[in-house]
Amino acid sequence: MSSATHGYIFANWKMYLNQEESVALATSWRAAPRPDGYQLAVFPSALAFTSVAEALAGSSIRVGAQNVYWVDQGGYTGEVSAAMFAAAGAQYALIGHSERRHQFHETNHEVRQKLEAALASGLTPLLCVGETAAERSAGRTWEVIETQLRAAYHNLVWPAKTDLLIAYEPVWAISRGTERWGADCPPGEAEVIHTRISDWLQGIMSGVAPQVLFGGSVRAANLGRYLAEPHLAGVLVGAASTQPDRWSALLANITPRAL
Ligand code: PGA
């Protein structure tokens, strides 16, 4: 998908659900009405990935990996490779989520290796970028994002048929669960960053149509405001996607988009 009239509603289940809960939620999604014009995808835990992929097989909801390792196979205790996720039916992979960067100290160099491995395995990566509260207060937002973008995409030949997906996820906007929402990102501020990311990528890669999503405490109460932004291609939803009532309320707030 590359037209701006398409949209993405992606759900990052993080480590919120066990296998049984993941399958139950995926099964309920399969049966529920979905908004026209949006690609839905879910990113379950590595443990629940295969069962969720089976529960959604044959539906229009795609599955993705929350994280990948860049070596295909070998002695890497605790890791799951991009190639393994692809073989198990993943279509997407989150790369460089801020929780990976900040809690697991993932570097820009590792993010690059993961991005390349995802592409080599035929996955569509969704690169996550964003600044911390301290970086924002210091006026360093764009500097941080540009560094993350440059490390990921500099001199990378983008495969012609693969969507170029980026999620702007300001760290200060990300929730710690449905009881601890992050701050709302002022719409004007998000829009400036989305446009800048898109322009920057078009400046270093010719013929690409970057699709920029927003993530950070997106829920029914603020979804409409984010989706109203002309340069936003969709949202990456964490906590609000893990509870059936919140998810259906969120989907009910989506105005169908033309395909
Ligand atoms: P959140 O998570 O919606 O719970 O803030 C979004 C994300 O981190 O991808």
PDB file of C-alpha atoms and ligand atoms in Angstrom:
ATOM      1  CA  MET A   1       0.000   0.000   0.000  1.00  0.00           C
ATOM      2  CA  SER A   2       1.445   3.349  -0.858  1.00  0.00           C
ATOM      3  CA  SER A   3      -1.457   5.704  -1.481  1.00  0.00           C
ATOM      4  CA  ALA A   4      -2.158   8.264   1.218  1.00  0.00           C
ATOM      5  CA  THR A   5      -5.799   7.203   1.189  1.00  0.00           C
ATOM      6  CA  HIS A   6      -4.861   3.917   2.821  1.00  0.00           C
ATOM      7  CA  GLY A   7      -4.406   3.610   6.529  1.00  0.00           C
ATOM      8  CA  TYR A   8      -2.893   1.323   9.098  1.00  0.00           C
ATOM      9  CA  ILE A   9      -4.244   0.380  12.494  1.00  0.00           C
ATOM     10  CA  PHE A  10      -1.564  -1.720  14.134  1.00  0.00           C
ATOM     11  CA  ALA A  11      -1.797  -3.288  17.573  1.00  0.00           C
ATOM     12  CA  ASN A  12       1.278  -3.871  19.704  1.00  0.00           C
ATOM     13  CA  TRP A  13       0.348  -6.288  22.464  1.00  0.00           C
ATOM     14  CA  LYS A  14       3.794  -5.989  24.083  1.00  0.00           C
ATOM     15  CA  MET A  15       3.995  -8.386  27.077  1.00  0.00           C
ATOM     16  CA  TYR A  16       0.428  -7.758  28.236  1.00  0.00           C
ATOM     17  CA  LEU A  17      -1.242 -11.072  27.281  1.00  0.00           C
ATOM     18  CA  ASN A  18      -0.422 -14.715  27.816  1.00  0.00           C
ATOM     19  CA  GLN A  19      -0.946 -17.241  25.045  1.00  0.00           C
ATOM     20  CA  GLU A  20      -4.524 -18.134  25.955  1.00  0.00           C
ATOM     21  CA  GLU A  21      -5.555 -14.488  26.283  1.00  0.00           C
ATOM     22  CA  SER A  22      -3.852 -13.659  22.976  1.00  0.00           C
ATOM     23  CA  VAL A  23      -5.697 -16.372  21.061  1.00  0.00           C
ATOM     24  CA  ALA A  24      -9.022 -15.424  22.648  1.00  0.00           C
ATOM     25  CA  LEU A  25      -8.566 -11.763  21.679  1.00  0.00           C
ATOM     26  CA  ALA A  26      -7.423 -12.600  18.130  1.00  0.00           C
ATOM     27  CA  THR A  27     -10.403 -14.926  17.673  1.00  0.00           C
ATOM     28  CA  SER A  28     -12.793 -12.186  18.778  1.00  0.00           C
ATOM     29  CA  TRP A  29     -11.156  -9.708  16.367  1.00  0.00           C
ATOM     30  CA  ARG A  30     -11.600 -12.118  13.507  1.00  0.00           C
ATOM     31  CA  ALA A  31     -15.342 -12.175  14.044  1.00  0.00           C
ATOM     32  CA  ALA A  32     -15.760  -8.424  14.678  1.00  0.00           C
ATOM     33  CA  PRO A  33     -16.528  -5.763  12.040  1.00  0.00           C
ATOM     34  CA  ARG A  34     -13.468  -3.913  10.719  1.00  0.00           C
ATOM     35  CA  PRO A  35     -13.186  -0.381   9.317  1.00  0.00           C
ATOM     36  CA  ASP A  36     -12.921  -0.173   5.523  1.00  0.00           C
ATOM     37  CA  GLY A  37      -9.740   1.173   4.020  1.00  0.00           C
ATOM     38  CA  TYR A  38      -7.439   0.260   6.899  1.00  0.00           C
ATOM     39  CA  GLN A  39      -4.923  -2.545   7.137  1.00  0.00           C
ATOM     40  CA  LEU A  40      -5.110  -4.118  10.571  1.00  0.00           C
ATOM     41  CA  ALA A  41      -2.167  -5.993  12.036  1.00  0.00           C
ATOM     42  CA  VAL A  42      -1.366  -7.398  15.435  1.00  0.00           C
ATOM     43  CA  PHE A  43       2.025  -7.905  17.066  1.00  0.00           C
ATOM     44  CA  PRO A  44       1.642 -10.646  19.704  1.00  0.00           C
ATOM     45  CA  SER A  45       4.374 -11.951  21.985  1.00  0.00           C
ATOM     46  CA  ALA A  46       6.837 -14.378  20.408  1.00  0.00           C
ATOM     47  CA  LEU A  47       5.275 -17.128  22.522  1.00  0.00           C
ATOM     48  CA  ALA A  48       1.755 -16.491  21.235  1.00  0.00           C
ATOM     49  CA  PHE A  49       2.789 -15.646  17.677  1.00  0.00           C
ATOM     50  CA  THR A  50       2.041 -18.988  16.016  1.00  0.00           C
ATOM     51  CA  SER A  51      -1.300 -19.528  17.746  1.00  0.00           C
ATOM     52  CA  VAL A  52      -2.420 -15.999  16.924  1.00  0.00           C
ATOM     53  CA  ALA A  53      -1.317 -16.425  13.293  1.00  0.00           C
ATOM     54  CA  GLU A  54      -3.378 -19.621  13.138  1.00  0.00           C
ATOM     55  CA  ALA A  55      -6.390 -17.938  14.745  1.00  0.00           C
ATOM     56  CA  LEU A  56      -6.226 -15.183  12.103  1.00  0.00           C
ATOM     57  CA  ALA A  57      -5.313 -17.357   9.088  1.00  0.00           C
ATOM     58  CA  GLY A  58      -7.466 -16.532   6.080  1.00  0.00           C
ATOM     59  CA  SER A  59      -8.674 -13.229   7.591  1.00  0.00           C
ATOM     60  CA  SER A  60      -7.552  -9.784   6.468  1.00  0.00           C
ATOM     61  CA  ILE A  61      -5.773  -9.122   9.793  1.00  0.00           C
ATOM     62  CA  ARG A  62      -2.005  -9.543   9.467  1.00  0.00           C
ATOM     63  CA  VAL A  63       0.462 -10.607  12.127  1.00  0.00           C
ATOM     64  CA  GLY A  64       3.873  -9.207  12.909  1.00  0.00           C
ATOM     65  CA  ALA A  65       6.857  -9.664  15.210  1.00  0.00           C
ATOM     66  CA  GLN A  66       7.516  -7.259  18.090  1.00  0.00           C
ATOM     67  CA  ASN A  67      11.250  -7.756  17.713  1.00  0.00           C
ATOM     68  CA  VAL A  68      13.594  -9.865  15.584  1.00  0.00           C
ATOM     69  CA  TYR A  69      17.191 -11.046  15.677  1.00  0.00           C
ATOM     70  CA  TRP A  70      19.290 -10.511  12.579  1.00  0.00           C
ATOM     71  CA  VAL A  71      21.132 -13.839  12.329  1.00  0.00           C
ATOM     72  CA  ASP A  72      18.842 -16.437  10.743  1.00  0.00           C
ATOM     73  CA  GLN A  73      19.735 -19.365  13.007  1.00  0.00           C
ATOM     74  CA  GLY A  74      22.329 -20.423  15.592  1.00  0.00           C
ATOM     75  CA  GLY A  75      23.516 -20.165  19.171  1.00  0.00           C
ATOM     76  CA  TYR A  76      21.633 -17.042  20.308  1.00  0.00           C
ATOM     77  CA  THR A  77      19.772 -18.059  23.456  1.00  0.00           C
ATOM     78  CA  GLY A  78      16.426 -16.379  23.858  1.00  0.00           C
ATOM     79  CA  GLU A  79      16.279 -14.788  20.406  1.00  0.00           C
ATOM     80  CA  VAL A  80      13.917 -15.398  17.459  1.00  0.00           C
ATOM     81  CA  SER A  81      15.134 -14.455  14.007  1.00  0.00           C
ATOM     82  CA  ALA A  82      13.402 -12.425  11.337  1.00  0.00           C
ATOM     83  CA  ALA A  83      13.659 -15.473   9.070  1.00  0.00           C
ATOM     84  CA  MET A  84      11.872 -17.639  11.656  1.00  0.00           C
ATOM     85  CA  PHE A  85       9.055 -15.135  12.056  1.00  0.00           C
ATOM     86  CA  ALA A  86       8.691 -14.892   8.279  1.00  0.00           C
ATOM     87  CA  ALA A  87       8.504 -18.687   7.981  1.00  0.00           C
ATOM     88  CA  ALA A  88       5.810 -18.719  10.681  1.00  0.00           C
ATOM     89  CA  GLY A  89       3.612 -16.291   8.741  1.00  0.00           C
ATOM     90  CA  ALA A  90       4.689 -12.836   9.895  1.00  0.00           C
ATOM     91  CA  GLN A  91       4.185 -10.038   7.423  1.00  0.00           C
ATOM     92  CA  TYR A  92       5.496  -7.156   9.536  1.00  0.00           C
ATOM     93  CA  ALA A  93       8.147  -6.550  12.191  1.00  0.00           C
ATOM     94  CA  LEU A  94       8.455  -3.722  14.694  1.00  0.00           C
ATOM     95  CA  ILE A  95      12.036  -2.511  14.613  1.00  0.00           C
ATOM     96  CA  GLY A  96      13.601  -0.217  17.216  1.00  0.00           C
ATOM     97  CA  HIS A  97      10.613   0.189  19.504  1.00  0.00           C
ATOM     98  CA  SER A  98      11.529   2.650  22.265  1.00  0.00           C
ATOM     99  CA  GLU A  99      11.044  -0.047  24.894  1.00  0.00           C
ATOM    100  CA  ARG A 100      13.723  -2.069  23.070  1.00  0.00           C
ATOM    101  CA  ARG A 101      15.958   0.986  22.747  1.00  0.00           C
ATOM    102  CA  HIS A 102      15.588   2.260  26.314  1.00  0.00           C
ATOM    103  CA  GLN A 103      14.860  -0.802  28.460  1.00  0.00           C
ATOM    104  CA  PHE A 104      17.051  -3.247  26.542  1.00  0.00           C
ATOM    105  CA  HIS A 105      19.674  -0.740  25.403  1.00  0.00           C
ATOM    106  CA  GLU A 106      19.279  -1.526  21.737  1.00  0.00           C
ATOM    107  CA  THR A 107      21.601   0.700  19.730  1.00  0.00           C
ATOM    108  CA  ASN A 108      21.008   2.412  16.406  1.00  0.00           C
ATOM    109  CA  HIS A 109      23.519  -0.019  14.911  1.00  0.00           C
ATOM    110  CA  GLU A 110      21.526  -3.034  16.135  1.00  0.00           C
ATOM    111  CA  VAL A 111      18.333  -1.438  14.886  1.00  0.00           C
ATOM    112  CA  ARG A 112      19.933  -1.177  11.440  1.00  0.00           C
ATOM    113  CA  GLN A 113      20.899  -4.865  11.490  1.00  0.00           C
ATOM    114  CA  LYS A 114      17.361  -5.828  12.474  1.00  0.00           C
ATOM    115  CA  LEU A 115      15.899  -3.644   9.748  1.00  0.00           C
ATOM    116  CA  GLU A 116      18.114  -5.235   7.116  1.00  0.00           C
ATOM    117  CA  ALA A 117      17.328  -8.751   8.380  1.00  0.00           C
ATOM    118  CA  ALA A 118      13.602  -8.054   8.292  1.00  0.00           C
ATOM    119  CA  LEU A 119      13.846  -6.871   4.685  1.00  0.00           C
ATOM    120  CA  ALA A 120      16.049  -9.821   3.689  1.00  0.00           C
ATOM    121  CA  SER A 121      13.453 -12.190   5.141  1.00  0.00           C
ATOM    122  CA  GLY A 122      10.624 -10.568   3.213  1.00  0.00           C
ATOM    123  CA  LEU A 123       9.060  -8.847   6.238  1.00  0.00           C
ATOM    124  CA  THR A 124       7.831  -5.263   6.075  1.00  0.00           C
ATOM    125  CA  PRO A 125       9.606  -3.408   8.881  1.00  0.00           C
ATOM    126  CA  LEU A 126       7.866  -0.713  10.888  1.00  0.00           C
ATOM    127  CA  LEU A 127      10.693   1.420  12.259  1.00  0.00           C
ATOM    128  CA  CYS A 128       9.869   3.200  15.512  1.00  0.00           C
ATOM    129  CA  VAL A 129      11.500   6.536  16.273  1.00  0.00           C
ATOM    130  CA  GLY A 130      10.964   9.124  18.962  1.00  0.00           C
ATOM    131  CA  GLU A 131      12.538  11.286  21.613  1.00  0.00           C
ATOM    132  CA  THR A 132      12.412  11.095  25.408  1.00  0.00           C
ATOM    133  CA  ALA A 133      10.869  13.797  27.597  1.00  0.00           C
ATOM    134  CA  ALA A 134      14.352  15.091  28.489  1.00  0.00           C
ATOM    135  CA  GLU A 135      15.391  15.261  24.827  1.00  0.00           C
ATOM    136  CA  ARG A 136      12.194  17.113  23.987  1.00  0.00           C
ATOM    137  CA  SER A 137      12.688  19.618  26.841  1.00  0.00           C
ATOM    138  CA  ALA A 138      16.228  20.219  25.628  1.00  0.00           C
ATOM    139  CA  GLY A 139      14.887  21.043  22.145  1.00  0.00           C
ATOM    140  CA  ARG A 140      16.604  17.979  20.665  1.00  0.00           C
ATOM    141  CA  THR A 141      13.530  16.203  19.215  1.00  0.00           C
ATOM    142  CA  TRP A 142      14.448  16.430  15.559  1.00  0.00           C
ATOM    143  CA  GLU A 143      18.148  15.809  16.176  1.00  0.00           C
ATOM    144  CA  VAL A 144      17.302  12.520  17.942  1.00  0.00           C
ATOM    145  CA  ILE A 145      14.829  11.420  15.293  1.00  0.00           C
ATOM    146  CA  GLU A 146      17.138  12.310  12.426  1.00  0.00           C
ATOM    147  CA  THR A 147      19.956  10.301  14.040  1.00  0.00           C
ATOM    148  CA  GLN A 148      17.622   7.293  14.360  1.00  0.00           C
ATOM    149  CA  LEU A 149      16.428   7.670  10.771  1.00  0.00           C
ATOM    150  CA  ARG A 150      19.916   8.127   9.353  1.00  0.00           C
ATOM    151  CA  ALA A 151      21.283   5.074  11.163  1.00  0.00           C
ATOM    152  CA  ALA A 152      18.401   2.975   9.868  1.00  0.00           C
ATOM    153  CA  TYR A 153      18.110   4.133   6.250  1.00  0.00           C
ATOM    154  CA  HIS A 154      21.367   5.738   5.107  1.00  0.00           C
ATOM    155  CA  ASN A 155      22.593   3.980   1.964  1.00  0.00           C
ATOM    156  CA  LEU A 156      19.852   1.385   2.193  1.00  0.00           C
ATOM    157  CA  VAL A 157      18.290   0.321  -1.082  1.00  0.00           C
ATOM    158  CA  TRP A 158      14.581   0.103  -0.353  1.00  0.00           C
ATOM    159  CA  PRO A 159      12.842  -2.838  -2.082  1.00  0.00           C
ATOM    160  CA  ALA A 160      10.377  -1.433  -4.628  1.00  0.00           C
ATOM    161  CA  LYS A 161       7.375  -3.449  -3.500  1.00  0.00           C
ATOM    162  CA  THR A 162       7.814  -3.004   0.258  1.00  0.00           C
ATOM    163  CA  ASP A 163       5.908  -0.293   2.116  1.00  0.00           C
ATOM    164  CA  LEU A 164       8.145   2.187   3.903  1.00  0.00           C
ATOM    165  CA  LEU A 165       6.530   2.356   7.352  1.00  0.00           C
ATOM    166  CA  ILE A 166       7.730   4.519  10.236  1.00  0.00           C
ATOM    167  CA  ALA A 167       6.042   5.045  13.588  1.00  0.00           C
ATOM    168  CA  TYR A 168       6.656   8.315  15.391  1.00  0.00           C
ATOM    169  CA  GLU A 169       6.329   7.335  19.032  1.00  0.00           C
ATOM    170  CA  PRO A 170       7.420  10.071  21.435  1.00  0.00           C
ATOM    171  CA  VAL A 171       8.615   8.184  24.510  1.00  0.00           C
ATOM    172  CA  TRP A 172       6.778  10.601  26.827  1.00  0.00           C
ATOM    173  CA  ALA A 173       3.487   9.784  25.106  1.00  0.00           C
ATOM    174  CA  ILE A 174       3.744   6.009  25.512  1.00  0.00           C
ATOM    175  CA  SER A 175       1.594   4.477  28.249  1.00  0.00           C
ATOM    176  CA  ARG A 176       2.571   2.134  31.033  1.00  0.00           C
ATOM    177  CA  GLY A 177      -0.780   0.376  30.671  1.00  0.00           C
ATOM    178  CA  THR A 178      -4.400   1.502  30.644  1.00  0.00           C
ATOM    179  CA  GLU A 179      -4.083   2.919  34.164  1.00  0.00           C
ATOM    180  CA  ARG A 180      -1.096   5.096  33.256  1.00  0.00           C
ATOM    181  CA  TRP A 181      -1.548   6.869  29.947  1.00  0.00           C
ATOM    182  CA  GLY A 182       1.274   8.980  28.624  1.00  0.00           C
ATOM    183  CA  ALA A 183       0.879  12.640  27.698  1.00  0.00           C
ATOM    184  CA  ASP A 184      -1.146  13.516  24.610  1.00  0.00           C
ATOM    185  CA  CYS A 185       1.033  14.812  21.807  1.00  0.00           C
ATOM    186  CA  PRO A 186      -0.337  18.192  20.655  1.00  0.00           C
ATOM    187  CA  PRO A 187      -1.700  17.645  17.123  1.00  0.00           C
ATOM    188  CA  GLY A 188       0.367  20.447  15.591  1.00  0.00           C
ATOM    189  CA  GLU A 189       3.563  19.056  17.111  1.00  0.00           C
ATOM    190  CA  ALA A 190       2.890  15.546  15.805  1.00  0.00           C
ATOM    191  CA  GLU A 191       2.015  16.861  12.367  1.00  0.00           C
ATOM    192  CA  VAL A 192       5.284  18.805  12.091  1.00  0.00           C
ATOM    193  CA  ILE A 193       7.286  15.679  12.954  1.00  0.00           C
ATOM    194  CA  HIS A 194       5.306  13.418  10.619  1.00  0.00           C
ATOM    195  CA  THR A 195       5.857  15.778   7.713  1.00  0.00           C
ATOM    196  CA  ARG A 196       9.527  16.197   8.534  1.00  0.00           C
ATOM    197  CA  ILE A 197      10.106  12.424   8.711  1.00  0.00           C
ATOM    198  CA  SER A 198       8.375  11.958   5.389  1.00  0.00           C
ATOM    199  CA  ASP A 199      10.278  14.805   3.692  1.00  0.00           C
ATOM    200  CA  TRP A 200      13.598  13.643   5.121  1.00  0.00           C
ATOM    201  CA  LEU A 201      13.123  10.094   3.830  1.00  0.00           C
ATOM    202  CA  GLN A 202      12.098  11.323   0.393  1.00  0.00           C
ATOM    203  CA  GLY A 203      15.251  13.408   0.414  1.00  0.00           C
ATOM    204  CA  ILE A 204      17.555  10.430   0.868  1.00  0.00           C
ATOM    205  CA  MET A 205      15.650   7.778  -1.103  1.00  0.00           C
ATOM    206  CA  SER A 206      14.149   8.466  -4.473  1.00  0.00           C
ATOM    207  CA  GLY A 207      10.739   7.161  -5.445  1.00  0.00           C
ATOM    208  CA  VAL A 208       9.595   6.187  -1.949  1.00  0.00           C
ATOM    209  CA  ALA A 209       6.268   7.075  -0.349  1.00  0.00           C
ATOM    210  CA  PRO A 210       6.890   6.965   3.417  1.00  0.00           C
ATOM    211  CA  GLN A 211       3.860   6.086   5.511  1.00  0.00           C
ATOM    212  CA  VAL A 212       4.143   7.642   8.961  1.00  0.00           C
ATOM    213  CA  LEU A 213       2.095   6.262  11.840  1.00  0.00           C
ATOM    214  CA  PHE A 214       1.713   7.764  15.290  1.00  0.00           C
ATOM    215  CA  GLY A 215       1.973   5.810  18.523  1.00  0.00           C
ATOM    216  CA  GLY A 216       1.688   6.755  22.176  1.00  0.00           C
ATOM    217  CA  SER A 217      -1.424   6.262  24.326  1.00  0.00           C
ATOM    218  CA  VAL A 218      -3.685   6.164  21.268  1.00  0.00           C
ATOM    219  CA  ARG A 219      -7.196   5.218  22.371  1.00  0.00           C
ATOM    220  CA  ALA A 220     -10.824   5.939  21.488  1.00  0.00           C
ATOM    221  CA  ALA A 221     -10.672   9.348  23.213  1.00  0.00           C
ATOM    222  CA  ASN A 222      -7.868  10.757  21.031  1.00  0.00           C
ATOM    223  CA  LEU A 223      -7.784   8.575  17.910  1.00  0.00           C
ATOM    224  CA  GLY A 224      -9.977  10.877  15.798  1.00  0.00           C
ATOM    225  CA  ARG A 225      -7.660  13.811  16.457  1.00  0.00           C
ATOM    226  CA  TYR A 226      -4.585  11.916  15.297  1.00  0.00           C
ATOM    227  CA  LEU A 227      -6.246  10.439  12.226  1.00  0.00           C
ATOM    228  CA  ALA A 228      -7.476  13.892  11.201  1.00  0.00           C
ATOM    229  CA  GLU A 229      -3.870  14.874  10.486  1.00  0.00           C
ATOM    230  CA  PRO A 230      -3.370  14.978   6.723  1.00  0.00           C
ATOM    231  CA  HIS A 231       0.091  13.374   6.795  1.00  0.00           C
ATOM    232  CA  LEU A 232      -0.705  10.561   9.176  1.00  0.00           C
ATOM    233  CA  ALA A 233      -1.045   7.110   7.647  1.00  0.00           C
ATOM    234  CA  GLY A 234      -2.294   5.376  10.756  1.00  0.00           C
ATOM    235  CA  VAL A 235      -1.621   4.495  14.361  1.00  0.00           C
ATOM    236  CA  LEU A 236       0.292   1.967  16.440  1.00  0.00           C
ATOM    237  CA  VAL A 237      -1.827   1.167  19.473  1.00  0.00           C
ATOM    238  CA  GLY A 238      -0.419  -0.495  22.582  1.00  0.00           C
ATOM    239  CA  ALA A 239      -2.382  -0.847  25.815  1.00  0.00           C
ATOM    240  CA  ALA A 240      -5.749   0.116  24.325  1.00  0.00           C
ATOM    241  CA  SER A 241      -5.504  -2.786  21.871  1.00  0.00           C
ATOM    242  CA  THR A 242      -5.212  -5.394  24.625  1.00  0.00           C
ATOM    243  CA  GLN A 243      -8.679  -4.959  26.127  1.00  0.00           C
ATOM    244  CA  PRO A 244     -11.724  -5.974  24.043  1.00  0.00           C
ATOM    245  CA  ASP A 245     -13.924  -3.024  25.093  1.00  0.00           C
ATOM    246  CA  ARG A 246     -11.263  -0.416  24.486  1.00  0.00           C
ATOM    247  CA  TRP A 247     -10.359  -1.909  21.109  1.00  0.00           C
ATOM    248  CA  SER A 248     -13.942  -2.035  19.830  1.00  0.00           C
ATOM    249  CA  ALA A 249     -14.517   1.535  21.077  1.00  0.00           C
ATOM    250  CA  LEU A 250     -11.386   2.616  19.196  1.00  0.00           C
ATOM    251  CA  LEU A 251     -12.426   0.886  15.953  1.00  0.00           C
ATOM    252  CA  ALA A 252     -15.922   2.387  16.260  1.00  0.00           C
ATOM    253  CA  ASN A 253     -14.322   5.869  16.198  1.00  0.00           C
ATOM    254  CA  ILE A 254     -12.681   5.292  12.812  1.00  0.00           C
ATOM    255  CA  THR A 255     -14.181   6.888   9.755  1.00  0.00           C
ATOM    256  CA  PRO A 256     -13.836   4.528   6.786  1.00  0.00           C
ATOM    257  CA  ARG A 257     -11.208   5.556   4.239  1.00  0.00           C
ATOM    258  CA  ALA A 258     -11.457   4.882   0.516  1.00  0.00           C
ATOM    259  CA  LEU A 259      -9.128   2.192  -0.805  1.00  0.00           C
TER     260      LEU A 259
HETATM  261  P1  PGA B   1       0.695   2.648  24.103  1.00  0.00           P
HETATM  262  O1  PGA B   1       1.892   1.928  23.316  1.00  0.00           O
HETATM  263  O2  PGA B   1      -0.442   2.808  23.126  1.00  0.00           O
HETATM  264  O3  PGA B   1       0.363   1.711  25.229  1.00  0.00           O
HETATM  265  O4  PGA B   1       1.206   3.952  24.569  1.00  0.00           O
HETATM  266  C1  PGA B   1       2.217   2.277  22.002  1.00  0.00           C
HETATM  267  C2  PGA B   1       3.537   1.648  21.631  1.00  0.00           C
HETATM  268  O5  PGA B   1       4.454   1.703  22.459  1.00  0.00           O
HETATM  269  O6  PGA B   1       3.681   1.071  20.549  1.00  0.00           O
END
